[in-house]
Amino acid sequence: MSVAFAKEESAEAASETILPARPISDRINLVTEAGLRMLQDELARARQALEAANVLEDVNERRRQSAVPLRDVRYYAERVRTAQLMPVSTSNEVIAFGHTVTFARDDGRTQTFRIVGEDEANPSQASISHGSPVAIALIGKRVGDVVQLAQRELEILSIS
């Protein structure tokens, strides 16, 4: 095997392992207790995957296998570092971070979402980010209030 071929292999492997950083929002990193645990768990998983990749003998394979875990370690370490644990609200009078809100849409549908941190938001599991347009429109409102969201109206039915 020629030296040139070996260098090409290394250059190719190196280019495969340089991944762009995961984007981090410039919003304040509010988290629930469950959200903070999730971030810590993901950081631990990424560190374990990175450790496993670092014991591989083949340098090119080690680079390939460590690329994603290395990127994830950086991301989750920063998210844990900047996390601001929000206390559970003691009042259900006004919508705030951590509340579960049920609202009626002007098209007749009723929806319920919990307002959580960006990393734990999952609309398919009834949670939305505190930075989402819906959450921004709802925060600070009370039961019975009607909020305008784009061309839609939402009437707040309950807060828990």
CSV table of N, CA and C in Angstrom, one decimal:
chain,number,residue,atom,x,y,z
A,1,MET,N,0.9,-1.2,0.0
A,1,MET,CA,0.0,0.0,0.0
A,1,MET,C,0.9,1.2,0.0
A,2,SER,N,0.6,2.2,-0.8
A,2,SER,CA,1.4,3.4,-0.9
A,2,SER,C,1.1,4.3,0.2
A,3,VAL,N,2.0,5.2,0.6
A,3,VAL,CA,1.9,6.2,1.6
A,3,VAL,C,0.8,7.1,1.2
A,4,ALA,N,0.7,7.5,0.0
A,4,ALA,CA,-0.3,8.4,-0.5
A,4,ALA,C,-1.7,7.9,-0.2
A,5,PHE,N,-1.9,6.6,-0.4
A,5,PHE,CA,-3.2,6.0,-0.2
A,5,PHE,C,-3.5,6.0,1.3
A,6,ALA,N,-2.6,5.8,2.1
A,6,ALA,CA,-2.8,5.8,3.6
A,6,ALA,C,-3.2,7.2,4.0
A,7,LYS,N,-2.6,8.2,3.4
A,7,LYS,CA,-2.9,9.6,3.8
A,7,LYS,C,-4.3,9.9,3.3
A,8,GLU,N,-4.7,9.5,2.1
A,8,GLU,CA,-6.0,9.7,1.6
A,8,GLU,C,-7.0,9.1,2.6
A,9,GLU,N,-6.7,7.9,3.0
A,9,GLU,CA,-7.6,7.2,3.9
A,9,GLU,C,-7.8,8.0,5.2
A,10,SER,N,-6.7,8.5,5.7
A,10,SER,CA,-6.8,9.3,6.9
A,10,SER,C,-7.5,10.7,6.7
A,11,ALA,N,-7.2,11.3,5.6
A,11,ALA,CA,-7.9,12.5,5.2
A,11,ALA,C,-9.4,12.3,5.1
A,12,GLU,N,-9.7,11.2,4.4
A,12,GLU,CA,-11.2,10.9,4.2
A,12,GLU,C,-11.8,10.6,5.6
A,13,ALA,N,-11.2,9.9,6.4
A,13,ALA,CA,-11.7,9.6,7.7
A,13,ALA,C,-11.9,10.8,8.6
A,14,ALA,N,-10.9,11.7,8.5
A,14,ALA,CA,-10.9,12.9,9.2
A,14,ALA,C,-12.1,13.8,8.8
A,15,SER,N,-12.3,13.9,7.5
A,15,SER,CA,-13.4,14.7,7.0
A,15,SER,C,-14.8,14.1,7.4
A,16,GLU,N,-14.9,12.8,7.6
A,16,GLU,CA,-16.1,12.2,8.0
A,16,GLU,C,-16.4,12.5,9.5
A,17,THR,N,-15.3,12.8,10.3
A,17,THR,CA,-15.5,12.9,11.7
A,17,THR,C,-15.6,14.4,12.2
A,18,ILE,N,-15.5,15.3,11.3
A,18,ILE,CA,-15.7,16.7,11.7
A,18,ILE,C,-17.2,17.1,11.5
A,19,LEU,N,-17.9,17.0,12.6
A,19,LEU,CA,-19.3,17.3,12.5
A,19,LEU,C,-19.6,18.7,13.0
A,20,PRO,N,-20.5,19.4,12.4
A,20,PRO,CA,-20.8,20.7,13.0
A,20,PRO,C,-21.5,20.6,14.4
A,21,ALA,N,-21.3,21.6,15.2
A,21,ALA,CA,-21.8,21.6,16.5
A,21,ALA,C,-23.4,21.5,16.4
A,22,ARG,N,-24.0,20.9,17.4
A,22,ARG,CA,-25.4,21.0,17.5
A,22,ARG,C,-25.8,22.4,17.8
A,23,PRO,N,-26.8,22.9,17.2
A,23,PRO,CA,-27.2,24.3,17.5
A,23,PRO,C,-27.7,24.5,18.9
A,24,ILE,N,-27.3,25.5,19.5
A,24,ILE,CA,-27.8,25.8,20.9
A,24,ILE,C,-28.6,27.1,20.8
A,25,SER,N,-29.8,27.1,21.2
A,25,SER,CA,-30.7,28.3,21.2
A,25,SER,C,-30.1,29.4,22.0
A,26,ASP,N,-30.4,30.6,21.7
A,26,ASP,CA,-29.9,31.7,22.5
A,26,ASP,C,-31.0,32.1,23.6
A,27,ARG,N,-32.0,31.3,23.7
A,27,ARG,CA,-33.0,31.5,24.7
A,27,ARG,C,-32.5,31.0,26.1
A,28,ILE,N,-33.0,31.5,27.1
A,28,ILE,CA,-32.6,31.1,28.5
A,28,ILE,C,-33.0,29.6,28.6
A,29,ASN,N,-32.1,28.8,29.2
A,29,ASN,CA,-32.3,27.4,29.2
A,29,ASN,C,-33.0,26.9,30.5
A,30,LEU,N,-34.3,27.2,30.5
A,30,LEU,CA,-35.2,26.8,31.6
A,30,LEU,C,-35.4,25.3,31.5
A,31,VAL,N,-35.4,24.6,32.7
A,31,VAL,CA,-35.7,23.2,32.7
A,31,VAL,C,-36.6,22.8,33.9
A,32,THR,N,-37.3,21.7,33.7
A,32,THR,CA,-38.0,21.1,34.8
A,32,THR,C,-37.1,20.1,35.5
A,33,GLU,N,-37.5,19.6,36.6
A,33,GLU,CA,-36.6,18.5,37.2
A,33,GLU,C,-36.4,17.4,36.3
A,34,ALA,N,-37.5,16.9,35.6
A,34,ALA,CA,-37.4,15.8,34.6
A,34,ALA,C,-36.5,16.2,33.5
A,35,GLY,N,-36.6,17.5,33.0
A,35,GLY,CA,-35.7,17.9,31.9
A,35,GLY,C,-34.3,18.0,32.3
A,36,LEU,N,-33.9,18.4,33.5
A,36,LEU,CA,-32.5,18.4,34.0
A,36,LEU,C,-32.0,16.9,34.1
A,37,ARG,N,-32.8,16.0,34.6
A,37,ARG,CA,-32.4,14.6,34.7
A,37,ARG,C,-32.2,14.1,33.3
A,38,MET,N,-33.0,14.4,32.3
A,38,MET,CA,-32.9,13.9,30.9
A,38,MET,C,-31.6,14.5,30.3
A,39,LEU,N,-31.3,15.7,30.6
A,39,LEU,CA,-30.0,16.3,30.0
A,39,LEU,C,-28.8,15.6,30.7
A,40,GLN,N,-28.8,15.3,32.0
A,40,GLN,CA,-27.7,14.7,32.6
A,40,GLN,C,-27.6,13.2,32.1
A,41,ASP,N,-28.7,12.5,31.9
A,41,ASP,CA,-28.7,11.2,31.4
A,41,ASP,C,-28.1,11.1,30.0
A,42,GLU,N,-28.5,12.1,29.2
A,42,GLU,CA,-28.0,12.1,27.8
A,42,GLU,C,-26.5,12.4,27.8
A,43,LEU,N,-26.0,13.3,28.7
A,43,LEU,CA,-24.6,13.6,28.8
A,43,LEU,C,-23.9,12.3,29.2
A,44,ALA,N,-24.4,11.6,30.2
A,44,ALA,CA,-23.7,10.3,30.6
A,44,ALA,C,-23.7,9.3,29.5
A,45,ARG,N,-24.8,9.2,28.7
A,45,ARG,CA,-24.8,8.2,27.6
A,45,ARG,C,-23.7,8.6,26.5
A,46,ALA,N,-23.7,9.9,26.2
A,46,ALA,CA,-22.7,10.4,25.2
A,46,ALA,C,-21.3,10.2,25.7
A,47,ARG,N,-21.0,10.4,27.0
A,47,ARG,CA,-19.7,10.1,27.5
A,47,ARG,C,-19.3,8.6,27.5
A,48,GLN,N,-20.3,7.8,27.7
A,48,GLN,CA,-20.0,6.3,27.7
A,48,GLN,C,-19.7,5.9,26.2
A,49,ALA,N,-20.5,6.4,25.3
A,49,ALA,CA,-20.3,6.1,23.9
A,49,ALA,C,-18.9,6.6,23.4
A,50,LEU,N,-18.5,7.8,23.9
A,50,LEU,CA,-17.2,8.3,23.5
A,50,LEU,C,-16.1,7.5,24.1
A,51,GLU,N,-16.2,7.1,25.4
A,51,GLU,CA,-15.2,6.2,26.0
A,51,GLU,C,-15.1,4.9,25.2
A,52,ALA,N,-16.2,4.3,24.8
A,52,ALA,CA,-16.2,3.1,24.0
A,52,ALA,C,-15.5,3.2,22.7
A,53,ALA,N,-15.8,4.4,22.1
A,53,ALA,CA,-15.1,4.6,20.8
A,53,ALA,C,-13.6,4.8,20.9
A,54,ASN,N,-13.2,5.4,22.0
A,54,ASN,CA,-11.8,5.7,22.2
A,54,ASN,C,-10.9,4.5,22.5
A,55,VAL,N,-11.5,3.4,22.7
A,55,VAL,CA,-10.7,2.2,23.0
A,55,VAL,C,-10.5,1.4,21.7
A,56,LEU,N,-11.1,1.8,20.6
A,56,LEU,CA,-10.9,1.1,19.3
A,56,LEU,C,-9.5,1.2,18.8
A,57,GLU,N,-8.9,0.2,18.3
A,57,GLU,CA,-7.5,0.2,17.8
A,57,GLU,C,-7.3,1.0,16.5
A,58,ASP,N,-8.2,0.8,15.6
A,58,ASP,CA,-8.1,1.5,14.3
A,58,ASP,C,-8.4,3.0,14.4
A,59,VAL,N,-7.4,3.8,14.2
A,59,VAL,CA,-7.5,5.2,14.4
A,59,VAL,C,-8.7,5.8,13.5
A,60,ASN,N,-8.8,5.3,12.3
A,60,ASN,CA,-9.9,5.8,11.4
A,60,ASN,C,-11.2,5.4,11.9
A,61,GLU,N,-11.4,4.2,12.4
A,61,GLU,CA,-12.7,3.8,12.9
A,61,GLU,C,-12.9,4.5,14.3
A,62,ARG,N,-11.9,4.7,15.1
A,62,ARG,CA,-12.1,5.4,16.3
A,62,ARG,C,-12.6,6.8,16.0
A,63,ARG,N,-12.1,7.5,15.0
A,63,ARG,CA,-12.5,8.8,14.6
A,63,ARG,C,-14.0,8.8,14.2
A,64,ARG,N,-14.3,7.8,13.4
A,64,ARG,CA,-15.7,7.7,12.9
A,64,ARG,C,-16.7,7.4,14.1
A,65,GLN,N,-16.3,6.5,14.9
A,65,GLN,CA,-17.2,6.1,16.0
A,65,GLN,C,-17.3,7.2,17.1
A,66,SER,N,-16.3,8.1,17.2
A,66,SER,CA,-16.4,9.1,18.3
A,66,SER,C,-17.0,10.4,17.8
A,67,ALA,N,-17.2,10.6,16.6
A,67,ALA,CA,-17.7,11.9,16.0
A,67,ALA,C,-19.0,12.3,16.7
A,68,VAL,N,-20.0,11.4,16.6
A,68,VAL,CA,-21.3,11.8,17.2
A,68,VAL,C,-21.3,11.9,18.7
A,69,PRO,N,-20.7,11.0,19.4
A,69,PRO,CA,-20.6,11.1,20.9
A,69,PRO,C,-19.9,12.4,21.3
A,70,LEU,N,-18.8,12.7,20.6
A,70,LEU,CA,-18.0,13.9,21.0
A,70,LEU,C,-18.9,15.2,20.8
A,71,ARG,N,-19.6,15.2,19.7
A,71,ARG,CA,-20.5,16.4,19.4
A,71,ARG,C,-21.6,16.4,20.5
A,72,ASP,N,-22.1,15.3,20.9
A,72,ASP,CA,-23.2,15.2,21.9
A,72,ASP,C,-22.7,15.6,23.3
A,73,VAL,N,-21.5,15.2,23.6
A,73,VAL,CA,-20.9,15.5,24.9
A,73,VAL,C,-20.8,17.0,25.0
A,74,ARG,N,-20.3,17.7,24.0
A,74,ARG,CA,-20.2,19.1,24.0
A,74,ARG,C,-21.5,19.8,24.1
A,75,TYR,N,-22.5,19.3,23.4
A,75,TYR,CA,-23.9,19.9,23.5
A,75,TYR,C,-24.5,19.7,24.9
A,76,TYR,N,-24.5,18.5,25.3
A,76,TYR,CA,-25.2,18.2,26.6
A,76,TYR,C,-24.4,18.8,27.8
A,77,ALA,N,-23.1,18.9,27.7
A,77,ALA,CA,-22.4,19.5,28.8
A,77,ALA,C,-22.7,21.0,28.9
A,78,GLU,N,-22.9,21.6,27.8
A,78,GLU,CA,-23.3,23.1,27.7
A,78,GLU,C,-24.7,23.2,28.2
A,79,ARG,N,-25.6,22.3,27.8
A,79,ARG,CA,-27.0,22.4,28.2
A,79,ARG,C,-27.1,22.2,29.7
A,80,VAL,N,-26.4,21.3,30.3
A,80,VAL,CA,-26.4,21.0,31.7
A,80,VAL,C,-25.8,22.2,32.5
A,81,ARG,N,-24.7,22.8,31.9
A,81,ARG,CA,-24.0,23.9,32.6
A,81,ARG,C,-24.9,25.1,32.6
A,82,THR,N,-25.7,25.4,31.6
A,82,THR,CA,-26.6,26.6,31.5
A,82,THR,C,-28.0,26.3,32.0
A,83,ALA,N,-28.3,25.1,32.4
A,83,ALA,CA,-29.7,24.8,32.8
A,83,ALA,C,-30.1,25.6,34.1
A,84,GLN,N,-31.3,26.2,34.0
A,84,GLN,CA,-31.9,26.9,35.1
A,84,GLN,C,-33.1,26.1,35.6
A,85,LEU,N,-32.9,25.4,36.7
A,85,LEU,CA,-34.0,24.6,37.2
A,85,LEU,C,-35.1,25.5,37.7
A,86,MET,N,-36.3,25.4,37.2
A,86,MET,CA,-37.4,26.2,37.6
A,86,MET,C,-38.2,25.5,38.7
A,87,PRO,N,-38.6,26.2,39.7
A,87,PRO,CA,-39.4,25.6,40.8
A,87,PRO,C,-40.8,25.3,40.3
A,88,VAL,N,-41.4,24.3,40.9
A,88,VAL,CA,-42.8,24.0,40.5
A,88,VAL,C,-43.7,25.2,41.0
A,89,SER,N,-44.5,25.7,40.1
A,89,SER,CA,-45.4,26.8,40.5
A,89,SER,C,-46.4,26.3,41.6
A,90,THR,N,-46.6,27.2,42.5
A,90,THR,CA,-47.6,26.9,43.6
A,90,THR,C,-48.9,27.4,43.3
A,91,SER,N,-49.1,28.1,42.2
A,91,SER,CA,-50.4,28.7,41.9
A,91,SER,C,-50.8,28.3,40.4
A,92,ASN,N,-52.0,28.0,40.3
A,92,ASN,CA,-52.6,27.7,38.9
A,92,ASN,C,-53.4,28.9,38.4
A,93,GLU,N,-53.2,30.1,38.9
A,93,GLU,CA,-54.0,31.2,38.5
A,93,GLU,C,-53.5,31.8,37.2
A,94,VAL,N,-52.2,31.8,37.0
A,94,VAL,CA,-51.7,32.4,35.8
A,94,VAL,C,-50.7,31.4,35.1
A,95,ILE,N,-50.8,31.3,33.8
A,95,ILE,CA,-49.9,30.3,33.1
A,95,ILE,C,-48.5,30.7,33.2
A,96,ALA,N,-47.7,29.7,33.6
A,96,ALA,CA,-46.2,29.9,33.7
A,96,ALA,C,-45.5,28.6,33.3
A,97,PHE,N,-44.2,28.7,33.2
A,97,PHE,CA,-43.3,27.6,32.9
A,97,PHE,C,-43.7,26.4,33.8
A,98,GLY,N,-43.8,25.2,33.2
A,98,GLY,CA,-44.2,24.0,33.9
A,98,GLY,C,-45.6,23.7,34.0
A,99,HIS,N,-46.5,24.6,33.7
A,99,HIS,CA,-47.9,24.4,33.8
A,99,HIS,C,-48.4,23.5,32.6
A,100,THR,N,-49.5,22.8,32.8
A,100,THR,CA,-50.2,22.1,31.8
A,100,THR,C,-51.4,22.9,31.5
A,101,VAL,N,-51.6,23.3,30.2
A,101,VAL,CA,-52.7,24.2,29.8
A,101,VAL,C,-53.6,23.5,28.8
A,102,THR,N,-54.9,23.6,29.1
A,102,THR,CA,-55.9,23.1,28.1
A,102,THR,C,-56.6,24.3,27.5
A,103,PHE,N,-56.7,24.3,26.2
A,103,PHE,CA,-57.3,25.5,25.5
A,103,PHE,C,-58.1,25.0,24.3
A,104,ALA,N,-59.1,25.7,24.0
A,104,ALA,CA,-60.0,25.4,22.9
A,104,ALA,C,-59.6,26.3,21.7
A,105,ARG,N,-59.5,25.7,20.6
A,105,ARG,CA,-59.1,26.5,19.4
A,105,ARG,C,-60.4,26.9,18.7
A,106,ASP,N,-60.3,28.0,17.9
A,106,ASP,CA,-61.5,28.5,17.2
A,106,ASP,C,-62.1,27.5,16.1
A,107,ASP,N,-61.3,26.4,15.8
A,107,ASP,CA,-61.8,25.5,14.9
A,107,ASP,C,-62.5,24.3,15.6
A,108,GLY,N,-62.7,24.5,16.9
A,108,GLY,CA,-63.5,23.5,17.7
A,108,GLY,C,-62.6,22.4,18.4
A,109,ARG,N,-61.3,22.3,18.1
A,109,ARG,CA,-60.5,21.3,18.7
A,109,ARG,C,-60.0,21.8,20.1
A,110,THR,N,-59.8,20.9,21.0
A,110,THR,CA,-59.3,21.2,22.3
A,110,THR,C,-57.9,20.5,22.4
A,111,GLN,N,-57.0,21.2,22.9
A,111,GLN,CA,-55.6,20.7,23.0
A,111,GLN,C,-55.1,21.0,24.5
A,112,THR,N,-54.2,20.1,24.9
A,112,THR,CA,-53.6,20.2,26.2
A,112,THR,C,-52.1,20.0,26.0
A,113,PHE,N,-51.3,21.0,26.5
A,113,PHE,CA,-49.8,20.9,26.5
A,113,PHE,C,-49.2,21.3,27.8
A,114,ARG,N,-48.1,20.8,28.1
A,114,ARG,CA,-47.3,21.2,29.2
A,114,ARG,C,-46.2,22.1,28.7
A,115,ILE,N,-45.9,23.2,29.3
A,115,ILE,CA,-44.9,24.1,28.9
A,115,ILE,C,-43.6,23.7,29.6
A,116,VAL,N,-42.6,23.3,28.8
A,116,VAL,CA,-41.3,22.8,29.4
A,116,VAL,C,-40.1,23.4,28.7
A,117,GLY,N,-38.9,23.0,29.0
A,117,GLY,CA,-37.7,23.4,28.4
A,117,GLY,C,-37.6,23.0,27.0
A,118,GLU,N,-36.7,23.6,26.2
A,118,GLU,CA,-36.5,23.3,24.8
A,118,GLU,C,-36.1,21.8,24.5
A,119,ASP,N,-35.2,21.3,25.4
A,119,ASP,CA,-34.7,19.9,25.1
A,119,ASP,C,-35.7,18.9,25.5
A,120,GLU,N,-36.6,19.2,26.3
A,120,GLU,CA,-37.6,18.2,26.8
A,120,GLU,C,-38.9,18.3,26.0
A,121,ALA,N,-39.1,19.3,25.2
A,121,ALA,CA,-40.3,19.5,24.5
A,121,ALA,C,-40.6,18.4,23.5
A,122,ASN,N,-41.8,17.9,23.4
A,122,ASN,CA,-42.2,16.9,22.5
A,122,ASN,C,-43.7,17.0,22.2
A,123,PRO,N,-44.1,17.8,21.2
A,123,PRO,CA,-45.5,18.0,21.0
A,123,PRO,C,-46.3,16.7,20.9
A,124,SER,N,-45.7,15.6,20.3
A,124,SER,CA,-46.4,14.4,20.2
A,124,SER,C,-46.7,13.7,21.6
A,125,GLN,N,-46.0,14.2,22.6
A,125,GLN,CA,-46.2,13.7,24.0
A,125,GLN,C,-46.8,14.9,24.8
A,126,ALA,N,-47.4,15.8,24.2
A,126,ALA,CA,-48.2,16.9,24.8
A,126,ALA,C,-47.3,17.8,25.7
A,127,SER,N,-46.1,18.1,25.2
A,127,SER,CA,-45.2,19.1,25.8
A,127,SER,C,-44.7,20.0,24.7
A,128,ILE,N,-44.6,21.3,25.1
A,128,ILE,CA,-44.1,22.3,24.1
A,128,ILE,C,-43.0,23.2,24.8
A,129,SER,N,-42.1,23.7,24.0
A,129,SER,CA,-41.1,24.5,24.5
A,129,SER,C,-41.6,25.9,25.0
A,130,HIS,N,-41.1,26.4,26.1
A,130,HIS,CA,-41.5,27.7,26.6
A,130,HIS,C,-41.2,28.8,25.5
A,131,GLY,N,-40.4,28.5,24.5
A,131,GLY,CA,-40.1,29.5,23.5
A,131,GLY,C,-40.9,29.3,22.2
A,132,SER,N,-41.9,28.3,22.3
A,132,SER,CA,-42.7,28.1,21.1
A,132,SER,C,-43.7,29.3,21.0
A,133,PRO,N,-44.2,29.5,19.8
A,133,PRO,CA,-45.2,30.6,19.7
A,133,PRO,C,-46.5,30.4,20.5
A,134,VAL,N,-46.9,29.1,20.7
A,134,VAL,CA,-48.1,28.9,21.5
A,134,VAL,C,-47.8,29.2,22.9
A,135,ALA,N,-46.7,28.7,23.5
A,135,ALA,CA,-46.3,29.0,24.9
A,135,ALA,C,-46.2,30.5,25.1
A,136,ILE,N,-45.5,31.1,24.2
A,136,ILE,CA,-45.3,32.6,24.4
A,136,ILE,C,-46.6,33.3,24.4
A,137,ALA,N,-47.6,32.9,23.6
A,137,ALA,CA,-48.9,33.5,23.6
A,137,ALA,C,-49.7,33.2,24.9
A,138,LEU,N,-49.4,32.0,25.5
A,138,LEU,CA,-50.2,31.6,26.7
A,138,LEU,C,-49.6,32.1,28.0
A,139,ILE,N,-48.3,32.2,28.1
A,139,ILE,CA,-47.7,32.5,29.4
A,139,ILE,C,-48.2,33.9,29.9
A,140,GLY,N,-48.6,33.9,31.2
A,140,GLY,CA,-49.1,35.1,31.8
A,140,GLY,C,-50.6,35.3,31.7
A,141,LYS,N,-51.3,34.4,31.0
A,141,LYS,CA,-52.7,34.5,30.8
A,141,LYS,C,-53.4,33.6,31.9
A,142,ARG,N,-54.8,33.8,32.0
A,142,ARG,CA,-55.6,33.1,33.0
A,142,ARG,C,-56.7,32.3,32.3
A,143,VAL,N,-57.4,31.5,33.0
A,143,VAL,CA,-58.5,30.7,32.5
A,143,VAL,C,-59.6,31.7,32.1
A,144,GLY,N,-60.1,31.5,30.9
A,144,GLY,CA,-61.1,32.3,30.3
A,144,GLY,C,-60.6,33.3,29.3
A,145,ASP,N,-59.3,33.6,29.4
A,145,ASP,CA,-58.6,34.6,28.5
A,145,ASP,C,-58.7,34.0,27.1
A,146,VAL,N,-58.8,34.8,26.1
A,146,VAL,CA,-58.7,34.4,24.7
A,146,VAL,C,-57.5,35.1,24.1
A,147,VAL,N,-56.6,34.3,23.5
A,147,VAL,CA,-55.4,34.9,22.9
A,147,VAL,C,-55.4,34.7,21.4
A,148,GLN,N,-54.8,35.6,20.8
A,148,GLN,CA,-54.7,35.6,19.3
A,148,GLN,C,-53.3,35.0,19.0
A,149,LEU,N,-53.3,34.0,18.1
A,149,LEU,CA,-52.1,33.4,17.6
A,149,LEU,C,-52.2,33.2,16.1
A,150,ALA,N,-51.5,34.1,15.4
A,150,ALA,CA,-51.5,34.2,14.0
A,150,ALA,C,-53.0,34.5,13.6
A,151,GLN,N,-53.6,33.6,12.8
A,151,GLN,CA,-55.0,33.9,12.4
A,151,GLN,C,-56.0,33.1,13.3
A,152,ARG,N,-55.5,32.5,14.4
A,152,ARG,CA,-56.3,31.7,15.3
A,152,ARG,C,-56.5,32.3,16.6
A,153,GLU,N,-57.6,31.9,17.3
A,153,GLU,CA,-57.9,32.3,18.6
A,153,GLU,C,-57.9,31.1,19.5
A,154,LEU,N,-57.3,31.2,20.7
A,154,LEU,CA,-57.3,30.1,21.7
A,154,LEU,C,-57.9,30.6,23.0
A,155,GLU,N,-58.9,29.8,23.5
A,155,GLU,CA,-59.5,30.2,24.7
A,155,GLU,C,-59.0,29.2,25.8
A,156,ILE,N,-58.4,29.8,26.9
A,156,ILE,CA,-57.8,29.0,27.9
A,156,ILE,C,-58.9,28.4,28.8
A,157,LEU,N,-58.9,27.1,28.9
A,157,LEU,CA,-60.0,26.3,29.6
A,157,LEU,C,-59.5,25.9,31.0
A,158,SER,N,-58.2,25.5,31.2
A,158,SER,CA,-57.7,25.1,32.5
A,158,SER,C,-56.2,25.2,32.5
A,159,ILE,N,-55.8,25.4,33.8
A,159,ILE,CA,-54.3,25.5,34.1
A,159,ILE,C,-54.1,24.5,35.3
A,160,SER,N,-53.1,23.7,35.1
A,160,SER,CA,-52.7,22.8,36.2
A,160,SER,C,-51.2,22.6,36.2
